[in-house]
Each structure stands twice: as structure tokens, then as C-alpha cells.
Amino acid sequence: MRNILFAVAILLAGLGISSPYHFQLLTFIGIHTLLALGLNMLMGYAGQISLGHAAFYGIGAYTTAILTAHFNWSPWLALPAALFLAVLIAFLVALPMLKLSGYYLGMGTLGFGMITYVLIREWSGFTGGDSGLVGIPPLEIGPVSLSSGRACFYVVWGTVVLGFIVCERLVNSRVGRALRAIHDSEQAACAMGINTAQLKISVFMLSAFLAALAGFLYAHLVSFISPNTFDFLTSIRIVTMVVIGGMASIWGSLLGATLITLLPEWLHIFSDYEMVVYGLVLMVIMIFLPQGLTRGLLDIYERSKRRAGVPSTTAKG
Amino acid sequence: MLRIRNLKCYYGRIRAINGVSLSVKPREMVALIGANGAGKSTLLQTICGLLPGWEGDMRYEKEPLSGLRPPEIVRRGISLVPEGRLLFPPMSVLDNLKLGAYLRYRRREQAAINGDLEHVLDLFPVLRERARQPAGTLSGGEQQMLAIGRALMARPRLLLLDEPSMGLAPFLVKLILDILVQLKDDGMTILLVEQNARAALQVADRGYVLENGHIVLDGPADELLADQDVKRAYLGKDYREFYDGRA
């Protein structure tokens, strides 16, 4: 139901907006939502920290860019290749890495992110190095080119809706319960007969899949990519989106991605102090809504309802 | 049903269990008692496959358990109620119970699972009242009931309990143990690990006393209750007074 409303809202927004600037902004919010959604499955639900998520974003983007720009593949052929490569690498990385936990897993994924970034930057024959890779063709469906702002908007947000539906179904299934169980106590989850190692690897692969998908869309919509888009700061920004939006909340990914994408745009008026205000906003949100925006706003709403004399029926813990 | 011969368990190079042999017959309740650090929890976790570093011979229903991982062991009908309950606190009581049946969902036993869910909620009516509450908001006794209910959801034939009385008031201990007796009368086989030796031996059929990774005594529960050594080491006069005064 919520997803239908969401899809209708997107449809109307696409029809109502005309400014290219707004389309571009919304498209980026969509791409960031995909990234945050993937990381939220890993971090919010399964409780595994990844500080190298931009690597999968980059692998998705660069695979499709190289295949289409250098080898003249059709983007639709490059898409499965990009996704497959990212998922494969995620599997290989996860095998040894997910034996780690907590800070150590964070360090490990951080290292992986750095390695990927350096590889992209230094392997200039293929990737164009620091000067980036140009000439990535736009997406096409038959004769229709999807290069206009509105088309990009619909492609990205259509993918987001699909991602939401898939993840929501997953979260409410027995697998979703198992993921949350790993988050709470890996040992207890193990005693329930949950194959925790396998499940952690699977969710890591899922989140790499979503990140690579975001990378694919980014590469074809912007048609130019450079290593800096996929550096360490991007990984951190994705983590911030998840934490600010709300861990273990699918809609929190949307909220977090929206805020983190829009904030720099709004804060231009502070010019020199932009980054200071940016940091302050994040601090204030974390201090007053430590559970993230989604849970925090829901709590405020429930509290106000109670104050108005209507007893709240939802239990909180 | 469960037969262990000469089991040795290791944490790295430290040997925590030193050649333990014990057996549990079908429909029997066996108590394993011993002080802190005797190796009781290690033994249970080893049976469940949570601690892979062991040597010796462990057979469940005549099949060796060596090399099996926890999912396979749960599938064969052994469930653990872990020490300290280890619930999933932010998840609802219902979700916790459903997680207990995790492996059965794959086999499309939806109807049977719902039947068992009703059964567990009948066994612990208080859980039905709190079905939608997060498990973390339950009281200690309710949490222990939930932990037992969760283990039952896997439909075990052998139930392992690690200190179910921990941190509970005496009347709750009695309540929990009464439920175990009821489960046993319904055909469950139970291996109960306890520090609360008197309470455990009063409901069990047989008992083993574990000390520093060895079995130092075993026999029918009432004999152990009367045994001079056990009395001195685990029941103690002061302790008995303390317990009898409240139970």
C-alpha cells in the first residue's frame, strides 16, 4: 500500500517538476537512496559495519563505463556484467572479512575501499585515472533515449521503488528476522540453527548488488565518472545517510539520503561556514534523535498524540 | 538418546572439559550440576555445535555428532536454551518465537508452526498477553519462559537448558521447573544444567556432578541429594536453610 502511494507520488512529482536542476537533484537523491538502502540491509538489519561501500558503487560504475565506452557494449549487456562482478567481489571479500566484527570489520572494509579507490585511480589505461572516464552512452530503450532529466528521474526512482519492494519483503520474511537476530546476538542466532556465516555473506552480496546498481545508473546518467566520486568520503557519507535516516528502517534510507543530498544545497547561503553548519546539523540530529530521523519523528508524533489525550497503542522499547 | 564418551573440549589451547562421559535416555530428565567454571556451559555449547574444537565420541540417537554445524544439529532435534536467555530484545515476543522455528519455515511447515506457536502460548499464557511487546521489556521470569518457548518452536526431542533459574526469585524457579516436569511428562528428554543444585536434583531423574572438567559423581537424583559430598559441596547447610525458607 505504502509502495503504491510512493510510486504515485513519484509519478506526480515527475509530471509536476520542470526545472532541470530539480530533476538532477532528485535523481541524485534516488541514487543515494539505493546506496543507503543496500548499506542499511547490511548495517541496520544485520549489524555489520562497512566503511568501504563506495567501492561497490565504483565497481558498478566503472565496469559498465569501461564495457560501454571502450568496448561498445550495450548498457543493457553491461548491467548484468557490472552487477555480477560486484557481487562476485563482494563474495570474495566477505569470505574472510565477515569473520571479523565491530571495529575490526570496519577497518577491514575501510582497507578494501581504499584499495579499490587506488586501483581505479592508478589503472589509468582502462579507467582514465584521475582525469576520469568520458563518453559513457546514455541508457536507451529501443529508439527512445533516456537522457532527459525526466527520463533519468523515472529510471532511477522506478529502480528505487523496486528495491524498496524487494527489501521490504525480505525484511518481513524469516530471513529478515534472522538478520535482526544476528544483529542482537550472533551466538543466540547460531543456537536457533541460523547459518550466520552464510547469511552474513548473502546480505553483504545483496548490499553490493544495490550499490553496483546505483553505480550503473550514475555512470549512464552523468556520462562522466572520476575516481573521487567513489572515495573514502563517499563511503562515510553512505554510512551517515543510514545512521541519520535510521538504522534498520527502509524508509530511513530514503530520509537519510534526501537530507544528506539536500543539506549541502541549502547550506550554500552560509558560504564559508557551510561545512561547520553541516556538521552542526548532523550533531544536533544525533543528540536529539539518536535513533535516526525515522524513529525520532515517529516518537515525536506518538508523544504529541499522547499529549493530545489519545492513548498510544504501539509499544516501544 | 544422547551418549557422550571421553569428551575433551578446548578453548584454543586451554582444555575446559577433560574426558567427560555421560548419557541421557529417552524421556529422562538429567541434571548436570557443578560450580562456576566447572565446564557445564561448555559441555552444552559443544553438544549444540557452537564450539567446534572437541575430541571424543558424541552420539545422538546413535548417529555421531562430529563435524556437524548448529543448523544440522537443530534440525536433528536438539535445542538449546542458552545461559542468560540470549533473547533478541528489540524484536517482539512473536518474532522471537518464530525465530525458534527458523529452520522449519524453509520446509513449508507453516500450519504445523502455527500449531506449535499456539501450543507454546498455551504453555506460557503470559507470553500471549505480551505477544506484540519487544522481548526486552519482559521481566526476568517471562524472558526465561520466552527462551524456553523459543527453543520448543524448533520441535526438539532433546532440550538442553543452561541455568534457567539464573537470577530468578525462588517461586519463579519453581514455576519454570514445574514446566520442565510437565514437558518431560509429555515425552520430552531434558538435560538441565544448574548451579541451583537442590532445585535441579529435586525434579531430575538422574544427576551428574561436574568439577573442573571431570564428572566426579553420578547417580539417581535422590541419591545425589542425600550424598554427603554433594551436600557439603553444593547443598550446604546454610544454603539449604536459605532455600527452604523461601521455596
Coordinates of C-alpha atoms in Angstrom, one line a residue:
Chain A
M1 CA 0.0 0.0 0.0
R2 CA 2.7 2.4 1.0
N3 CA 4.7 1.4 -2.0
I4 CA 1.7 2.2 -4.3
L5 CA 1.4 5.6 -2.7
F6 CA 5.1 6.1 -3.1
A7 CA 5.0 5.1 -6.8
V8 CA 2.1 7.5 -7.4
A9 CA 3.9 10.3 -5.6
I10 CA 6.9 9.7 -7.8
L11 CA 4.8 9.7 -10.9
L12 CA 3.1 13.0 -10.0
A13 CA 6.4 14.6 -9.0
G14 CA 7.9 13.6 -12.4
L15 CA 4.9 15.3 -14.1
G16 CA 4.9 18.4 -11.9
I17 CA 8.5 19.3 -12.0
S18 CA 10.0 21.1 -14.9
S19 CA 13.3 22.6 -13.7
P20 CA 16.3 20.5 -14.8
Y21 CA 18.0 21.5 -11.6
H22 CA 15.3 19.8 -9.5
F23 CA 15.3 16.8 -11.7
Q24 CA 19.0 16.4 -11.3
L25 CA 18.8 16.8 -7.5
L26 CA 16.0 14.3 -7.2
T27 CA 17.9 11.8 -9.4
F28 CA 20.9 12.0 -7.1
I29 CA 18.7 11.6 -4.1
G30 CA 17.4 8.4 -5.8
I31 CA 20.8 7.0 -6.5
H32 CA 21.9 7.8 -2.9
T33 CA 18.7 6.1 -1.6
L34 CA 19.7 2.9 -3.4
L35 CA 23.2 3.1 -1.8
A36 CA 21.8 3.8 1.6
L37 CA 19.2 1.0 1.2
G38 CA 21.9 -1.5 0.4
L39 CA 24.0 -0.5 3.4
N40 CA 21.0 -0.4 5.7
M41 CA 20.3 -4.0 4.9
L42 CA 23.9 -4.8 5.9
M43 CA 24.3 -2.3 8.8
G44 CA 20.9 -1.6 10.1
Y45 CA 19.5 -5.1 9.9
A46 CA 22.4 -7.4 10.1
G47 CA 24.6 -5.1 12.2
Q48 CA 27.7 -5.4 10.1
I49 CA 29.6 -2.2 9.5
S50 CA 31.0 -1.5 6.1
L51 CA 33.2 1.6 5.7
G52 CA 34.1 0.7 2.1
H53 CA 30.8 0.7 0.4
A54 CA 31.8 3.3 -2.2
A55 CA 34.0 0.5 -3.6
F56 CA 31.0 -1.4 -4.9
Y57 CA 29.4 1.8 -6.2
G58 CA 32.6 2.4 -8.1
I59 CA 32.9 -1.2 -9.3
G60 CA 29.4 -1.0 -10.7
A61 CA 30.1 2.4 -12.4
Y62 CA 33.5 1.6 -13.8
T63 CA 32.6 -1.9 -15.1
T64 CA 29.7 -0.5 -17.1
A65 CA 31.7 2.5 -18.2
I66 CA 34.6 0.5 -19.5
L67 CA 32.4 -2.0 -21.2
T68 CA 30.3 0.6 -23.0
A69 CA 32.8 3.3 -23.6
H70 CA 35.8 1.2 -24.5
F71 CA 34.3 -2.0 -25.9
N72 CA 31.0 -0.5 -27.2
W73 CA 28.8 -3.0 -25.4
S74 CA 25.1 -2.1 -25.0
P75 CA 24.5 -0.8 -21.5
W76 CA 21.9 -3.5 -21.0
L77 CA 24.6 -6.1 -21.6
A78 CA 27.0 -4.3 -19.3
L79 CA 24.4 -4.1 -16.5
P80 CA 24.4 -7.8 -15.6
A81 CA 28.2 -7.9 -16.0
A82 CA 28.6 -5.0 -13.6
L83 CA 26.2 -6.5 -11.1
F84 CA 27.8 -9.9 -11.4
L85 CA 31.3 -8.5 -10.9
A86 CA 30.4 -6.5 -7.8
V87 CA 28.5 -9.4 -6.3
L88 CA 31.4 -11.8 -7.0
I89 CA 33.9 -9.4 -5.5
A90 CA 31.6 -8.9 -2.5
F91 CA 31.5 -12.7 -2.1
L92 CA 35.3 -13.0 -2.2
V93 CA 35.8 -10.1 0.2
A94 CA 33.1 -11.3 2.6
L95 CA 34.5 -14.8 2.9
P96 CA 37.5 -13.8 5.1
M97 CA 36.1 -10.4 6.2
L98 CA 32.9 -11.3 7.8
K99 CA 34.7 -13.4 10.4
L100 CA 35.6 -10.0 11.8
S101 CA 33.1 -7.9 13.7
G102 CA 32.6 -4.5 15.1
Y103 CA 35.5 -2.1 14.7
Y104 CA 37.7 -4.8 13.1
L105 CA 35.1 -5.3 10.3
G106 CA 35.0 -1.5 9.9
M107 CA 38.8 -1.4 9.5
G108 CA 38.8 -4.3 7.1
T109 CA 36.1 -2.8 4.8
L110 CA 37.8 0.5 5.0
G111 CA 41.0 -1.1 3.7
F112 CA 39.1 -2.7 0.9
G113 CA 37.5 0.6 -0.1
M114 CA 40.9 2.3 -0.2
I115 CA 42.4 -0.5 -2.3
T116 CA 39.6 -0.2 -4.8
Y117 CA 39.9 3.6 -4.9
V118 CA 43.6 3.4 -5.6
L119 CA 43.2 0.7 -8.3
I120 CA 40.6 2.9 -10.1
R121 CA 42.9 5.9 -9.9
E122 CA 46.1 4.2 -10.9
W123 CA 44.8 1.8 -13.6
S124 CA 44.6 4.7 -16.0
G125 CA 44.8 2.7 -19.2
F126 CA 41.3 1.4 -18.5
T127 CA 39.8 3.8 -16.1
G128 CA 41.2 7.1 -17.3
G129 CA 42.9 7.6 -13.9
D130 CA 42.4 11.0 -12.2
S131 CA 41.1 12.7 -15.3
G132 CA 38.1 10.4 -15.3
L133 CA 36.3 8.4 -18.0
V134 CA 34.2 10.3 -20.6
G135 CA 31.8 9.2 -23.3
I136 CA 29.6 6.8 -21.4
P137 CA 26.5 6.4 -23.6
P138 CA 23.1 7.2 -22.1
L139 CA 20.6 4.4 -21.5
E140 CA 18.2 3.6 -24.4
I141 CA 15.0 1.6 -24.6
G142 CA 14.7 0.8 -28.3
P143 CA 14.8 4.1 -30.1
V144 CA 14.0 6.1 -27.0
S145 CA 17.0 7.7 -25.4
L146 CA 16.7 8.1 -21.6
S147 CA 19.0 11.1 -21.4
S148 CA 16.5 13.8 -20.5
G149 CA 16.1 14.9 -16.9
R150 CA 12.6 13.5 -16.6
A151 CA 13.6 10.1 -18.1
C152 CA 16.6 9.8 -15.7
F153 CA 14.3 10.7 -12.8
Y154 CA 11.8 7.9 -13.7
V155 CA 14.5 5.3 -14.3
V156 CA 16.2 5.9 -11.0
W157 CA 13.1 6.2 -8.9
G158 CA 11.5 3.2 -10.6
T159 CA 14.6 1.3 -9.5
V160 CA 14.2 2.7 -6.0
V161 CA 10.6 1.5 -5.8
L162 CA 11.6 -1.9 -6.9
G163 CA 14.4 -2.0 -4.4
F164 CA 12.1 -1.0 -1.6
I165 CA 9.6 -3.7 -2.5
V166 CA 12.2 -6.4 -2.6
C167 CA 13.9 -5.3 0.6
E168 CA 10.6 -4.8 2.4
R169 CA 9.5 -8.4 1.5
L170 CA 12.9 -9.7 2.6
V171 CA 12.8 -7.8 5.9
N172 CA 9.4 -9.2 6.8
S173 CA 10.3 -12.8 6.0
R174 CA 12.1 -15.3 8.1
V175 CA 15.3 -14.2 6.6
G176 CA 14.7 -10.6 7.8
R177 CA 14.0 -11.9 11.3
A178 CA 17.3 -13.9 11.1
L179 CA 19.2 -10.8 10.0
R180 CA 17.9 -8.9 13.0
A181 CA 18.7 -11.8 15.2
I182 CA 22.3 -11.7 14.1
H183 CA 22.3 -8.0 15.0
D184 CA 21.2 -8.7 18.5
S185 CA 23.2 -11.8 19.3
E186 CA 25.1 -13.8 16.9
Q187 CA 25.5 -16.7 19.3
A188 CA 21.8 -17.0 20.0
A189 CA 21.1 -16.8 16.3
C190 CA 23.5 -19.6 15.8
A191 CA 21.8 -21.6 18.5
M192 CA 18.5 -21.2 16.7
G193 CA 20.1 -23.1 13.8
I194 CA 20.6 -19.9 11.7
N195 CA 23.7 -20.3 9.4
T196 CA 25.1 -16.9 10.4
A197 CA 28.2 -17.0 8.3
Q198 CA 26.3 -17.8 5.1
L199 CA 23.6 -15.2 5.9
K200 CA 26.1 -12.5 6.5
I201 CA 27.8 -13.2 3.3
S202 CA 24.5 -13.2 1.4
V203 CA 23.4 -9.8 2.8
F204 CA 26.8 -8.4 2.1
M205 CA 26.4 -9.5 -1.5
L206 CA 22.9 -8.0 -1.7
S207 CA 24.1 -4.7 -0.5
A208 CA 27.0 -4.8 -3.0
F209 CA 24.4 -5.6 -5.7
L210 CA 22.4 -2.5 -4.8
A211 CA 25.5 -0.3 -4.7
A212 CA 26.6 -1.6 -8.1
L213 CA 23.1 -0.9 -9.4
A214 CA 23.4 2.7 -8.2
G215 CA 26.9 2.9 -9.8
F216 CA 25.5 1.7 -13.1
L217 CA 22.7 4.3 -13.1
Y218 CA 25.1 7.0 -12.0
A219 CA 27.6 6.3 -14.8
H220 CA 25.0 6.3 -17.6
L221 CA 23.0 9.3 -16.3
V222 CA 26.0 11.5 -15.8
S223 CA 28.0 10.0 -18.6
F224 CA 31.3 11.0 -16.9
I225 CA 32.9 9.4 -13.9
S226 CA 36.1 10.1 -12.0
P227 CA 37.7 8.3 -9.0
N228 CA 36.8 11.0 -6.5
T229 CA 33.1 10.1 -6.7
F230 CA 34.0 6.7 -5.1
D231 CA 36.5 7.7 -2.5
F232 CA 36.5 7.1 1.3
L233 CA 34.4 10.2 1.9
T234 CA 31.6 8.7 -0.2
S235 CA 31.7 5.6 1.9
I236 CA 31.4 7.7 5.1
R237 CA 28.6 9.7 3.5
I238 CA 26.6 6.5 2.9
V239 CA 27.1 5.4 6.5
T240 CA 25.9 8.9 7.6
M241 CA 22.8 8.5 5.5
V242 CA 21.9 5.2 7.1
V243 CA 22.6 6.5 10.6
I244 CA 20.8 9.8 10.2
G245 CA 17.9 8.3 8.4
G246 CA 17.5 5.4 10.9
M247 CA 19.1 2.1 11.2
A248 CA 17.0 -0.9 10.3
S249 CA 14.5 1.2 8.5
I250 CA 13.9 1.0 4.8
W251 CA 12.2 4.4 4.7
G252 CA 15.0 5.8 6.8
S253 CA 17.3 5.2 3.9
L254 CA 15.2 7.5 1.8
L255 CA 15.0 10.1 4.5
G256 CA 18.7 10.0 5.2
A257 CA 19.7 10.1 1.6
T258 CA 17.4 13.0 1.0
L259 CA 18.8 15.0 3.9
I260 CA 22.4 14.3 3.2
T261 CA 22.0 15.2 -0.5
L262 CA 19.9 18.4 0.1
L263 CA 21.8 19.7 3.0
P264 CA 24.8 21.0 1.1
E265 CA 22.5 22.7 -1.4
W266 CA 20.6 24.5 1.3
L267 CA 23.7 25.4 3.2
H268 CA 25.3 27.3 0.3
I269 CA 24.0 30.5 1.8
F270 CA 26.4 30.1 4.7
S271 CA 29.2 30.1 2.1
D272 CA 32.5 29.9 4.2
Y273 CA 30.7 28.4 7.2
E274 CA 28.9 25.7 5.1
M275 CA 30.8 22.7 6.5
V276 CA 30.6 24.0 10.0
V277 CA 26.8 24.3 9.8
Y278 CA 26.6 20.9 8.1
G279 CA 28.4 19.2 10.9
L280 CA 26.3 21.0 13.5
V281 CA 23.1 19.9 11.9
L282 CA 24.3 16.3 12.0
M283 CA 25.3 16.6 15.6
V284 CA 22.0 18.1 16.6
I285 CA 20.1 15.3 14.9
M286 CA 22.2 12.6 16.6
I287 CA 21.9 14.2 20.0
F288 CA 18.2 14.8 19.9
L289 CA 17.1 11.9 17.7
P290 CA 19.7 9.2 18.4
Q291 CA 17.6 6.5 16.8
G292 CA 17.7 8.4 13.5
L293 CA 15.1 10.6 11.8
T294 CA 12.5 7.9 11.1
R295 CA 12.3 6.5 14.6
G296 CA 12.8 10.0 16.1
L297 CA 10.0 11.6 14.1
L298 CA 7.7 8.7 14.9
D299 CA 8.4 9.1 18.6
I300 CA 7.7 12.8 18.5
Y301 CA 4.4 12.1 16.7
E302 CA 3.4 9.4 19.2
R303 CA 4.3 11.7 22.1
S304 CA 2.2 14.5 20.7
K305 CA -0.7 12.2 20.2
R306 CA -0.5 11.1 23.8
R307 CA -0.3 14.6 25.0
A308 CA -3.5 15.3 23.0
G309 CA -5.2 12.7 25.1
V310 CA -5.3 9.8 22.6
P311 CA -3.7 6.8 24.1
S312 CA -0.9 5.4 22.1
T313 CA -1.3 1.7 21.1
T314 CA 2.1 1.0 19.8
A315 CA 4.6 -0.4 22.3
K316 CA 8.1 0.9 22.3
G317 CA 11.3 -0.5 23.6
Chain B
M1 CA 19.4 -41.0 23.2
L2 CA 22.5 -38.9 23.8
R3 CA 25.7 -40.7 24.6
I4 CA 29.0 -38.9 25.2
R5 CA 32.2 -40.8 25.7
N6 CA 35.5 -39.3 26.8
L7 CA 34.7 -35.8 25.6
K8 CA 37.5 -33.2 25.6
C9 CA 36.8 -29.5 24.7
Y10 CA 39.4 -26.9 24.0
Y11 CA 39.3 -23.1 24.0
G12 CA 42.4 -22.6 21.9
R13 CA 45.0 -24.5 23.9
I14 CA 43.1 -24.5 27.2
R15 CA 41.3 -27.7 27.9
A16 CA 37.9 -26.9 29.6
I17 CA 36.5 -30.4 29.6
N18 CA 38.7 -33.3 30.4
G19 CA 37.3 -36.6 29.4
V20 CA 33.6 -36.4 30.3
S21 CA 31.2 -39.3 29.7
L22 CA 27.5 -39.1 30.2
S23 CA 24.3 -40.4 28.7
V24 CA 20.7 -39.3 28.5
K25 CA 18.0 -41.8 27.9
P26 CA 14.7 -41.0 26.1
R27 CA 12.1 -39.3 28.2
E28 CA 14.5 -38.7 31.0
M29 CA 15.4 -35.5 32.8
V30 CA 19.1 -35.4 33.7
A31 CA 20.6 -32.7 35.8
L32 CA 24.2 -31.6 35.4
I33 CA 25.4 -29.7 38.4
G34 CA 28.6 -28.0 39.3
A35 CA 30.2 -24.7 40.5
N36 CA 31.2 -21.8 38.3
G37 CA 33.8 -22.7 35.8
A38 CA 33.3 -26.4 36.0
G39 CA 32.6 -26.6 32.3
K40 CA 28.8 -27.1 32.3
S41 CA 28.0 -24.4 29.7
T42 CA 31.0 -25.5 27.6
L43 CA 29.5 -29.0 27.5
L44 CA 26.1 -27.8 26.4
Q45 CA 27.5 -25.5 23.8
T46 CA 29.7 -28.3 22.5
I47 CA 26.7 -30.6 22.1
C48 CA 24.9 -27.9 20.0
G49 CA 27.9 -27.5 17.8
L50 CA 28.6 -23.9 18.9
L51 CA 32.1 -24.8 20.0
P52 CA 33.8 -26.8 17.2
G53 CA 37.1 -27.7 19.0
W54 CA 36.4 -31.0 20.7
E55 CA 37.6 -34.6 20.7
G56 CA 35.9 -37.8 21.7
D57 CA 32.7 -39.5 20.8
M58 CA 29.3 -37.9 20.9
R59 CA 26.2 -39.7 19.5
Y60 CA 22.7 -38.6 19.3
E61 CA 20.2 -41.3 18.5
K62 CA 23.2 -43.5 17.6
E63 CA 24.4 -41.0 15.0
P64 CA 27.8 -39.3 15.6
L65 CA 27.6 -35.5 16.0
S66 CA 31.2 -34.9 15.0
G67 CA 31.7 -32.2 12.3
L68 CA 28.0 -31.1 12.3
R69 CA 27.3 -27.4 12.4
P70 CA 24.5 -25.9 14.6
P71 CA 21.8 -25.8 11.9
E72 CA 22.1 -29.5 11.2
I73 CA 22.1 -30.3 14.9
V74 CA 19.0 -28.2 15.5
R75 CA 17.4 -30.0 12.5
R76 CA 18.1 -33.3 14.1
G77 CA 16.1 -32.3 17.2
I78 CA 18.4 -30.8 19.8
S79 CA 17.5 -27.3 21.0
L80 CA 19.4 -25.1 23.5
V81 CA 18.0 -22.6 25.9
P82 CA 21.2 -20.6 26.3
E83 CA 22.7 -19.2 29.5
G84 CA 21.4 -15.7 30.2
R85 CA 18.5 -16.4 27.8
L86 CA 20.0 -14.5 24.9
L87 CA 16.7 -13.3 23.5
F88 CA 16.5 -10.8 20.7
P89 CA 15.4 -7.8 22.8
P90 CA 14.1 -5.3 20.2
M91 CA 12.1 -7.9 18.5
S92 CA 8.5 -8.8 19.5
V93 CA 7.8 -11.9 21.5
L94 CA 6.1 -13.4 18.5
D95 CA 9.1 -12.8 16.3
N96 CA 11.4 -14.3 18.9
L97 CA 9.2 -17.4 18.9
K98 CA 9.1 -17.6 15.1
L99 CA 12.9 -17.4 15.0
G100 CA 13.0 -20.5 17.0
A101 CA 11.2 -22.3 14.1
Y102 CA 13.7 -20.7 11.6
L103 CA 14.8 -23.9 10.0
R104 CA 11.2 -25.2 9.7
Y105 CA 10.0 -22.3 7.6
R106 CA 12.1 -23.5 4.7
R107 CA 10.4 -26.8 4.7
R108 CA 7.0 -25.1 4.4
E109 CA 5.6 -26.4 7.6
Q110 CA 3.6 -23.2 8.1
A111 CA 0.5 -24.9 9.5
A112 CA 2.5 -27.0 11.9
I113 CA 4.5 -24.0 13.0
N114 CA 1.3 -22.0 13.8
G115 CA 0.0 -25.0 15.7
D116 CA 3.2 -25.1 17.8
L117 CA 3.0 -21.4 18.3
E118 CA -0.4 -21.8 19.9
H119 CA 0.9 -24.7 22.0
V120 CA 3.7 -22.6 23.4
L121 CA 1.4 -19.7 24.1
D122 CA -0.9 -22.1 25.9
L123 CA 2.0 -23.4 27.9
F124 CA 3.0 -19.8 28.8
P125 CA -0.2 -17.7 28.9
V126 CA 1.7 -14.6 30.0
L127 CA 3.5 -14.7 26.6
R128 CA 0.2 -14.5 24.8
E129 CA -0.6 -11.3 26.7
R130 CA 2.7 -9.8 25.7
A131 CA 2.9 -11.2 22.2
R132 CA 3.5 -7.9 20.5
Q133 CA 5.8 -6.4 23.1
P134 CA 9.5 -6.2 22.5
A135 CA 11.2 -9.1 24.3
G136 CA 13.5 -6.7 26.1
T137 CA 10.5 -5.3 28.0
L138 CA 9.6 -8.6 29.7
S139 CA 10.5 -9.4 33.3
G140 CA 13.2 -11.9 34.0
G141 CA 10.9 -14.8 34.5
E142 CA 8.9 -14.0 31.4
Q143 CA 12.1 -13.8 29.4
Q144 CA 13.1 -17.2 30.6
M145 CA 9.7 -18.6 29.6
L146 CA 10.2 -17.0 26.2
A147 CA 13.6 -18.5 25.8
I148 CA 12.2 -22.0 26.6
G149 CA 9.3 -21.3 24.3
R150 CA 11.6 -20.3 21.5
A151 CA 13.6 -23.4 21.9
L152 CA 10.4 -25.5 21.8
M153 CA 9.5 -23.9 18.5
A154 CA 12.2 -25.9 16.8
R155 CA 10.3 -29.0 17.9
P156 CA 13.2 -30.6 19.7
R157 CA 13.3 -34.1 21.1
L158 CA 16.2 -33.2 23.3
L159 CA 16.0 -29.9 25.2
L160 CA 19.2 -28.5 26.7
L161 CA 18.8 -25.8 29.3
D162 CA 21.7 -23.7 30.6
E163 CA 20.9 -22.3 34.1
P164 CA 17.2 -21.5 33.6
S165 CA 17.0 -20.4 37.2
M166 CA 19.6 -17.8 36.9
G167 CA 18.6 -14.5 38.6
L168 CA 15.1 -15.6 39.3
A169 CA 13.1 -15.5 42.5
P170 CA 12.5 -18.9 44.1
F171 CA 8.9 -19.1 43.2
L172 CA 9.7 -18.4 39.6
V173 CA 12.4 -21.1 39.7
K174 CA 9.7 -23.5 40.9
L175 CA 7.4 -22.4 38.1
I176 CA 10.0 -22.9 35.5
L177 CA 11.0 -26.3 36.8
D178 CA 7.3 -27.4 37.1
I179 CA 7.0 -26.6 33.4
L180 CA 10.1 -28.7 32.6
V181 CA 8.5 -31.6 34.5
Q182 CA 5.3 -31.1 32.5
L183 CA 7.3 -31.2 29.3
K184 CA 9.0 -34.3 30.4
D185 CA 5.7 -36.0 31.2
D186 CA 4.7 -35.1 27.6
G187 CA 7.6 -37.0 26.3
M188 CA 10.5 -34.5 26.1
T189 CA 14.0 -35.5 27.0
I190 CA 15.8 -32.9 29.0
L191 CA 19.4 -32.2 30.0
L192 CA 19.4 -29.5 32.7
V193 CA 22.5 -27.6 33.7
E194 CA 22.2 -25.8 37.0
Q195 CA 24.1 -24.2 39.8
N196 CA 21.0 -24.4 41.9
A197 CA 21.8 -28.0 42.6
R198 CA 19.0 -28.7 45.1
A199 CA 16.2 -27.4 42.9
A200 CA 17.6 -29.2 39.9
L201 CA 18.0 -32.6 41.6
Q202 CA 14.5 -32.4 43.1
V203 CA 13.0 -32.5 39.6
A204 CA 15.6 -34.6 37.8
D205 CA 15.7 -38.4 37.4
R206 CA 19.5 -38.6 37.4
G207 CA 22.3 -36.3 38.0
Y208 CA 26.0 -35.8 37.2
V209 CA 28.3 -33.6 39.2
L210 CA 30.9 -31.8 37.2
E211 CA 34.1 -30.4 38.7
N212 CA 37.0 -28.8 36.8
G213 CA 36.1 -30.6 33.6
H214 CA 35.6 -34.0 35.2
I215 CA 32.5 -35.9 36.2
V216 CA 33.2 -36.6 39.9
L217 CA 29.8 -38.2 40.8
D218 CA 26.8 -39.6 39.1
G219 CA 23.7 -41.4 40.1
P220 CA 19.9 -41.2 40.7
A221 CA 18.9 -37.7 41.7
D222 CA 17.6 -38.7 45.1
E223 CA 20.9 -40.5 46.0
L224 CA 22.8 -37.4 45.0
L225 CA 20.6 -35.3 47.1
A226 CA 21.4 -37.5 50.1
D227 CA 25.1 -37.8 49.3
Q228 CA 27.4 -36.4 51.9
D229 CA 29.9 -35.0 49.4
V230 CA 27.3 -33.3 47.4
K231 CA 25.6 -31.9 50.5
R232 CA 28.8 -30.5 51.7
A233 CA 30.0 -29.1 48.4
Y234 CA 26.8 -27.9 46.7
L235 CA 23.8 -28.0 49.0
G236 CA 25.5 -26.9 52.2
K237 CA 23.6 -26.4 55.4
D238 CA 23.3 -22.7 55.2
Y239 CA 22.2 -22.8 51.7
R240 CA 19.5 -25.4 52.5
E241 CA 18.1 -23.1 55.1
F242 CA 18.2 -20.2 52.8
Y243 CA 16.4 -22.1 50.1
D244 CA 13.9 -23.9 52.3
G245 CA 13.0 -20.6 53.9
R246 CA 11.7 -19.3 50.6
A247 CA 10.7 -22.0 48.3

